[in-house]
Amino acid sequence: MKYYNDKSNDAAANVLFMFFQMFMVLTVYGFAYTSLIAVKMAVATYGLTFMTYLPEFFSIIGYPVVMFKTLKMFKSGKRLRAVAWMMAWASVIIVALYAHLSQLVN
């Protein structure tokens, strides 16, 4: 008969959270890369300055900081809040990148 073990459940939850973090990083970085390519094309077409790249660089640099904060939150026991914050910041970054791209063309 097996006994209930909190340590093995915590370890499994940590592994699942790490996989989910990797998936979210790949998703956000995929959108950021696509956005970088679109900004590169807009710079070439409309003669914009290098400042046009700033939102993309902020998202590329800022999202790992969010991931580190959510990992600390997850390990402190606030698991649902950590997942919600990670997904919320991913959606905010993706929407902001699309809003930035839509302003470049107009």
Coordinates of C-alpha atoms in Angstrom, one line a residue:
M1 CA 0.0 0.0 0.0
K2 CA 1.3 3.4 -1.0
Y3 CA 1.2 6.3 1.4
Y4 CA 0.4 9.9 0.5
N5 CA 3.6 11.9 0.1
D6 CA 3.5 15.7 -0.2
K7 CA 7.1 15.9 -1.3
S8 CA 6.5 13.9 -4.5
N9 CA 3.4 15.9 -5.3
D10 CA 5.3 19.2 -4.8
A11 CA 8.1 17.9 -7.1
A12 CA 5.6 17.0 -9.8
A13 CA 3.9 20.3 -9.5
N14 CA 7.3 22.1 -9.8
V15 CA 8.1 20.1 -12.9
L16 CA 4.7 20.8 -14.5
F17 CA 5.1 24.5 -13.7
M18 CA 8.6 24.6 -15.3
F19 CA 7.2 23.0 -18.5
F20 CA 4.3 25.5 -18.5
Q21 CA 6.9 28.3 -18.1
M22 CA 8.9 27.0 -21.0
F23 CA 5.7 26.9 -23.2
M24 CA 4.8 30.4 -22.2
V25 CA 8.3 31.8 -22.9
L26 CA 8.3 30.1 -26.3
T27 CA 4.9 31.6 -27.0
V28 CA 5.8 35.2 -26.0
Y29 CA 9.2 35.0 -27.7
G30 CA 7.5 33.7 -30.9
F31 CA 5.2 36.8 -30.9
A32 CA 8.2 39.1 -30.1
Y33 CA 10.3 37.6 -32.9
T34 CA 7.4 38.0 -35.3
S35 CA 7.0 41.6 -34.1
L36 CA 10.7 42.3 -34.6
I37 CA 10.6 41.1 -38.2
A38 CA 7.5 43.3 -38.8
V39 CA 9.2 46.3 -37.3
K40 CA 12.3 45.6 -39.4
M41 CA 10.1 45.7 -42.5
A42 CA 8.4 48.9 -41.3
V43 CA 11.8 50.5 -40.6
A44 CA 13.0 49.7 -44.1
T45 CA 9.7 50.8 -45.7
Y46 CA 8.9 54.0 -43.8
G47 CA 12.4 55.1 -42.7
L48 CA 11.8 54.9 -39.0
T49 CA 14.4 55.2 -36.3
F50 CA 15.9 52.5 -34.0
M51 CA 13.5 53.7 -31.2
T52 CA 10.8 51.7 -33.0
Y53 CA 12.4 48.5 -31.7
L54 CA 12.1 49.5 -28.0
P55 CA 8.7 47.8 -27.2
E56 CA 10.0 44.5 -28.6
F57 CA 13.3 44.7 -26.6
F58 CA 11.4 45.6 -23.4
S59 CA 9.2 42.6 -23.9
I60 CA 12.1 40.3 -24.6
I61 CA 13.9 41.6 -21.5
G62 CA 10.9 42.0 -19.2
Y63 CA 9.2 38.7 -19.6
P64 CA 12.0 36.6 -18.0
V65 CA 11.8 38.9 -15.0
V66 CA 8.1 38.1 -14.8
M67 CA 8.9 34.4 -15.0
F68 CA 11.4 34.7 -12.2
K69 CA 8.9 36.5 -10.0
T70 CA 6.2 34.0 -10.7
L71 CA 8.6 31.1 -9.9
K72 CA 9.3 32.6 -6.5
M73 CA 5.5 33.1 -6.0
F74 CA 4.9 29.5 -7.0
K75 CA 7.5 28.1 -4.6
S76 CA 6.1 30.2 -1.8
G77 CA 2.8 28.4 -2.1
K78 CA 0.8 30.8 -4.2
R79 CA 0.5 28.5 -7.2
L80 CA -2.8 29.6 -8.8
R81 CA -1.8 33.3 -8.5
A82 CA 1.6 32.5 -10.1
V83 CA 0.0 30.8 -13.1
A84 CA -2.5 33.7 -13.4
W85 CA 0.2 36.4 -13.3
M86 CA 2.3 34.5 -15.8
M87 CA -0.6 34.2 -18.3
A88 CA -1.8 37.7 -17.7
W89 CA 1.6 39.3 -18.4
A90 CA 2.0 37.1 -21.5
S91 CA -1.4 38.4 -22.8
V92 CA -0.5 42.0 -21.9
I93 CA 2.8 41.8 -23.8
I94 CA 1.2 40.2 -26.8
V95 CA -1.6 42.7 -27.0
A96 CA 0.9 45.6 -26.5
L97 CA 3.1 44.3 -29.3
Y98 CA 0.2 44.1 -31.7
A99 CA -1.0 47.6 -30.7
H100 CA 2.5 48.8 -31.4
L101 CA 2.6 47.2 -34.8
S102 CA -0.8 48.6 -35.7
Q103 CA 0.4 52.1 -34.9
L104 CA 3.4 51.8 -37.2
V105 CA 1.4 51.2 -40.3
N106 CA -1.0 54.1 -39.8

